[in-house]
Amino acid sequence: MAMALRRLTSTINKPTSLYRLSSSLSAQHTHKSHPDWIKQLNDPLGVVDPEIEDIIELEKARQWKGLELIPSENFTSLSVMQAVGSVMTNKYSEGYPGARYYGGNEYIDMAETLCQKRALETFGLDPTQWGGFSTSVSGQLKPSNFQVYTALLKPHERIMALDLPHGGHLSHGTDTKKISAVSIFFETMPYRLDESTGYIDYDQMEKSAALFRPKLIVAGASAYARLYDYARIRKVCDKQKAVMLADMAHISGLVAAGVIPSPFDYADVVTTTTHKSLRGPRGAMIFFRKGLKEINKKGQEVLYDYEDKINQAVFPGLQGGPHNHTITGLAVALKQAMTPEFKNYQKQVLSNSSTFAQSLLEKGYDLVSGGTENHLVLVNLRNKGIDGSRVEKVLESVHIAANKNTVPGDVSAMVPGGIRMGTPALTSRGFVEDDFKKVAEYFDAAVKIALQIKENSKGTKLKDFVEAMESDSQVQSQIADLRHDVEGYAKQFPTIGFEIETMKYNK
Ligand code: DSN
């Protein structure tokens, strides 16, 4: 006992031994292994949850074999998915870089700061004049637009935006049934298309604004195939002293690549989702002007005051912990958006869209506004004697994903008269102009099947149509043939973010 004690004290008192003791604490740990119950919790997906793994494999096959024509969708890159599926998902970081309510955020701050820097660079913005949030990603565009409204307006102040049935978006509050929070908490007045041209009626917008006196006007849409006249809307905003919010969700990839005009030259605030033409992860960004606004009549400098207000509205106003994996993935997407390859991609998106529009026109389809200047087309099916809901059903059955959509003149959003289709997703897979001529043929074939089904339907309801579609063996065999052709065509193109060889369902 005494010997042992002596040995211990002599060891303790030797400085070199002390050094060895501390160095073994910091660097010479052996790796511990987990007990089985922890190991099991960390097994790979295929072991933990084959059911979900199978669903993911089915979705991969769907993305590979189908024609993805929904204009607000895209296939994000492998590198973005790697960042999104990373350990960055594990952190809470309420607050802002350098001012968090949680410890351990040094790398989250680095990712977010880089993301913000890249966001400004991507859109060519001077950081002394514009600020941006990549934190606004714990929702889709609806929260972001709502965050802007709550930051800059008082409850029930007035917003003007494109009418929902004319191509607007629910987050702009022009729904007459008051189903969106925006239309519940704010007063909205729509501006509309000139139905004879399918273009926005700016003259009428100006007149309505003079009567309605909005505090904020939204320049942005969900189904508008033409470019916005931002300068014109700026003038209306200036007359009414209204904030100009550009919602560039659909077109932000095209804006980033500089292939269509940028709203930043005119708007006060710009919002966008990040997963549409921009090809990032699902999320949203808010940009706002800062710095000098004007010199007032007394010769004093007036500064923009959006930064703190929008900051507050995002957090703590409406958002909690940011999705750090998404912010990290977005940083990657923005890096890609500044490359020459991305510019080529966006040029191809536009060229494909224009070819697609032309092919549809040649087949006798009526396009709202007569064509397109962006990534989407809006087909008015009324002259064909059918509606968007019925055509969407047949398209889905032949593995073509598109949206039914209201078109000017529609009385019901339940049976809209049009179909909205876009080119960003298939362009990501490598489709070029000739491929879109083929896509137009497949679309036309699907519409013809829909017309035949409608003729055989016993009643006038959508469910009668579906019943006729499912019960007619001749129709079923036409659908099977067309689906076979569509899938054969789509399968020629590479998948994005995963390899065909590694897929479970790759036949
Ligand atoms: N951004 C919408 C779309 O256009 O599909 C979804 O809310």
PDB file of N, CA, C and O and ligand atoms in Angstrom, residues 70-73 140-142 167-171 221-223 247 249-250 273 275-276 282 375-376 403 405 420, ligand 1:
ATOM      1  N   ILE A  70     -43.332  20.395 -64.909  1.00  0.00           N
ATOM      2  CA  ILE A  70     -43.834  21.407 -63.973  1.00  0.00           C
ATOM      3  C   ILE A  70     -42.803  22.533 -63.899  1.00  0.00           C
ATOM      4  O   ILE A  70     -41.636  22.290 -63.576  1.00  0.00           O
ATOM      5  N   PRO A  71     -43.210  23.766 -64.250  1.00  0.00           N
ATOM      6  CA  PRO A  71     -42.200  24.824 -64.435  1.00  0.00           C
ATOM      7  C   PRO A  71     -41.528  25.283 -63.148  1.00  0.00           C
ATOM      8  O   PRO A  71     -40.484  25.935 -63.196  1.00  0.00           O
ATOM      9  N   SER A  72     -42.122  24.940 -62.005  1.00  0.00           N
ATOM     10  CA  SER A  72     -41.519  25.353 -60.737  1.00  0.00           C
ATOM     11  C   SER A  72     -40.624  24.253 -60.160  1.00  0.00           C
ATOM     12  O   SER A  72     -40.166  24.369 -59.034  1.00  0.00           O
ATOM     13  N   GLU A  73     -40.415  23.185 -60.931  1.00  0.00           N
ATOM     14  CA  GLU A  73     -39.582  22.091 -60.417  1.00  0.00           C
ATOM     15  C   GLU A  73     -38.287  21.997 -61.205  1.00  0.00           C
ATOM     16  O   GLU A  73     -38.155  22.524 -62.301  1.00  0.00           O
ATOM     17  N   GLN A 140     -41.362  27.588 -47.684  1.00  0.00           N
ATOM     18  CA  GLN A 140     -41.291  27.895 -49.105  1.00  0.00           C
ATOM     19  C   GLN A 140     -41.533  29.398 -49.263  1.00  0.00           C
ATOM     20  O   GLN A 140     -41.393  30.156 -48.334  1.00  0.00           O
ATOM     21  N   LEU A 141     -41.897  29.795 -50.438  1.00  0.00           N
ATOM     22  CA  LEU A 141     -41.976  31.232 -50.670  1.00  0.00           C
ATOM     23  C   LEU A 141     -43.088  31.906 -49.868  1.00  0.00           C
ATOM     24  O   LEU A 141     -43.002  33.090 -49.569  1.00  0.00           O
ATOM     25  N   LYS A 142     -44.090  31.142 -49.500  1.00  0.00           N
ATOM     26  CA  LYS A 142     -45.187  31.762 -48.774  1.00  0.00           C
ATOM     27  C   LYS A 142     -44.693  32.416 -47.483  1.00  0.00           C
ATOM     28  O   LYS A 142     -44.957  33.584 -47.246  1.00  0.00           O
ATOM     29  N   GLY A 167     -52.630  34.225 -63.171  1.00  0.00           N
ATOM     30  CA  GLY A 167     -51.225  33.805 -63.111  1.00  0.00           C
ATOM     31  C   GLY A 167     -50.504  34.190 -61.840  1.00  0.00           C
ATOM     32  O   GLY A 167     -49.307  33.948 -61.699  1.00  0.00           O
ATOM     33  N   GLY A 168     -51.241  34.810 -60.878  1.00  0.00           N
ATOM     34  CA  GLY A 168     -50.610  35.203 -59.611  1.00  0.00           C
ATOM     35  C   GLY A 168     -50.351  34.015 -58.698  1.00  0.00           C
ATOM     36  O   GLY A 168     -50.564  32.854 -59.083  1.00  0.00           O
ATOM     37  N   HIS A 169     -49.889  34.309 -57.485  1.00  0.00           N
ATOM     38  CA  HIS A 169     -49.546  33.240 -56.545  1.00  0.00           C
ATOM     39  C   HIS A 169     -50.262  33.464 -55.218  1.00  0.00           C
ATOM     40  O   HIS A 169     -50.494  34.610 -54.825  1.00  0.00           O
ATOM     41  N   LEU A 170     -50.611  32.368 -54.562  1.00  0.00           N
ATOM     42  CA  LEU A 170     -51.339  32.456 -53.283  1.00  0.00           C
ATOM     43  C   LEU A 170     -50.635  33.363 -52.280  1.00  0.00           C
ATOM     44  O   LEU A 170     -51.278  34.056 -51.495  1.00  0.00           O
ATOM     45  N   SER A 171     -49.312  33.386 -52.300  1.00  0.00           N
ATOM     46  CA  SER A 171     -48.575  34.197 -51.327  1.00  0.00           C
ATOM     47  C   SER A 171     -48.682  35.693 -51.621  1.00  0.00           C
ATOM     48  O   SER A 171     -48.111  36.506 -50.907  1.00  0.00           O
ATOM     49  N   ALA A 221     -45.083  36.399 -60.511  1.00  0.00           N
ATOM     50  CA  ALA A 221     -46.172  35.524 -60.915  1.00  0.00           C
ATOM     51  C   ALA A 221     -45.788  34.072 -60.754  1.00  0.00           C
ATOM     52  O   ALA A 221     -44.638  33.734 -60.501  1.00  0.00           O
ATOM     53  N   SER A 222     -46.808  33.258 -60.946  1.00  0.00           N
ATOM     54  CA  SER A 222     -46.594  31.817 -60.886  1.00  0.00           C
ATOM     55  C   SER A 222     -46.865  31.182 -62.247  1.00  0.00           C
ATOM     56  O   SER A 222     -46.407  30.075 -62.526  1.00  0.00           O
ATOM     57  N   ALA A 223     -47.621  31.899 -63.067  1.00  0.00           N
ATOM     58  CA  ALA A 223     -47.945  31.350 -64.391  1.00  0.00           C
ATOM     59  C   ALA A 223     -48.048  32.489 -65.402  1.00  0.00           C
ATOM     60  O   ALA A 223     -49.113  32.763 -65.953  1.00  0.00           O
ATOM     61  N   ASP A 247     -41.186  39.378 -56.732  1.00  0.00           N
ATOM     62  CA  ASP A 247     -41.141  37.957 -56.388  1.00  0.00           C
ATOM     63  C   ASP A 247     -40.653  37.230 -57.644  1.00  0.00           C
ATOM     64  O   ASP A 247     -41.416  36.998 -58.579  1.00  0.00           O
ATOM     65  N   ALA A 249     -39.489  34.190 -57.922  1.00  0.00           N
ATOM     66  CA  ALA A 249     -39.332  32.764 -57.601  1.00  0.00           C
ATOM     67  C   ALA A 249     -39.120  31.906 -58.849  1.00  0.00           C
ATOM     68  O   ALA A 249     -38.185  31.114 -58.910  1.00  0.00           O
ATOM     69  N   HIS A 250     -39.990  32.076 -59.833  1.00  0.00           N
ATOM     70  CA  HIS A 250     -39.887  31.207 -61.005  1.00  0.00           C
ATOM     71  C   HIS A 250     -38.647  31.480 -61.835  1.00  0.00           C
ATOM     72  O   HIS A 250     -38.060  30.581 -62.416  1.00  0.00           O
ATOM     73  N   THR A 273     -37.775  31.728 -54.363  1.00  0.00           N
ATOM     74  CA  THR A 273     -37.481  30.370 -53.914  1.00  0.00           C
ATOM     75  C   THR A 273     -36.141  29.997 -54.534  1.00  0.00           C
ATOM     76  O   THR A 273     -35.647  30.669 -55.433  1.00  0.00           O
ATOM     77  N   HIS A 275     -35.317  26.594 -55.439  1.00  0.00           N
ATOM     78  CA  HIS A 275     -35.300  25.253 -56.029  1.00  0.00           C
ATOM     79  C   HIS A 275     -35.922  25.194 -57.413  1.00  0.00           C
ATOM     80  O   HIS A 275     -36.108  24.126 -57.966  1.00  0.00           O
ATOM     81  N   LYS A 276     -36.307  26.355 -57.940  1.00  0.00           N
ATOM     82  CA  LYS A 276     -36.962  26.318 -59.259  1.00  0.00           C
ATOM     83  C   LYS A 276     -35.882  26.459 -60.328  1.00  0.00           C
ATOM     84  O   LYS A 276     -34.975  25.635 -60.380  1.00  0.00           O
ATOM     85  N   ARG A 282     -34.654  23.092 -51.718  1.00  0.00           N
ATOM     86  CA  ARG A 282     -35.932  23.765 -51.463  1.00  0.00           C
ATOM     87  C   ARG A 282     -35.740  24.814 -50.380  1.00  0.00           C
ATOM     88  O   ARG A 282     -35.329  24.489 -49.264  1.00  0.00           O
ATOM     89  N   HIS A 375     -39.342  30.598 -69.137  1.00  0.00           N
ATOM     90  CA  HIS A 375     -39.164  29.151 -69.057  1.00  0.00           C
ATOM     91  C   HIS A 375     -40.470  28.378 -69.148  1.00  0.00           C
ATOM     92  O   HIS A 375     -40.459  27.165 -69.032  1.00  0.00           O
ATOM     93  N   LEU A 376     -41.603  29.071 -69.303  1.00  0.00           N
ATOM     94  CA  LEU A 376     -42.873  28.330 -69.250  1.00  0.00           C
ATOM     95  C   LEU A 376     -43.830  28.727 -70.365  1.00  0.00           C
ATOM     96  O   LEU A 376     -43.701  29.796 -70.963  1.00  0.00           O
ATOM     97  N   ASN A 403     -49.003  20.941 -64.778  1.00  0.00           N
ATOM     98  CA  ASN A 403     -50.031  21.492 -63.878  1.00  0.00           C
ATOM     99  C   ASN A 403     -51.273  21.926 -64.638  1.00  0.00           C
ATOM    100  O   ASN A 403     -51.164  22.673 -65.603  1.00  0.00           O
ATOM    101  N   ASN A 405     -54.044  24.633 -64.768  1.00  0.00           N
ATOM    102  CA  ASN A 405     -53.882  26.036 -64.348  1.00  0.00           C
ATOM    103  C   ASN A 405     -55.023  26.883 -64.884  1.00  0.00           C
ATOM    104  O   ASN A 405     -55.503  26.648 -65.986  1.00  0.00           O
ATOM    105  N   ARG A 420     -50.111  24.377 -67.488  1.00  0.00           N
ATOM    106  CA  ARG A 420     -48.859  25.123 -67.361  1.00  0.00           C
ATOM    107  C   ARG A 420     -47.692  24.136 -67.466  1.00  0.00           C
ATOM    108  O   ARG A 420     -47.661  23.125 -66.775  1.00  0.00           O
TER     109      ARG A 420
HETATM  110  N1  DSN B   1     -44.348  28.518 -56.605  1.00  0.00           N
HETATM  111  C1  DSN B   1     -45.508  27.718 -56.882  1.00  0.00           C
HETATM  112  C2  DSN B   1     -45.523  27.214 -58.275  1.00  0.00           C
HETATM  113  O1  DSN B   1     -45.510  28.062 -59.124  1.00  0.00           O
HETATM  114  O2  DSN B   1     -45.613  26.020 -58.559  1.00  0.00           O
HETATM  115  C3  DSN B   1     -45.789  26.704 -55.859  1.00  0.00           C
HETATM  116  O3  DSN B   1     -46.361  27.346 -54.759  1.00  0.00           O
END
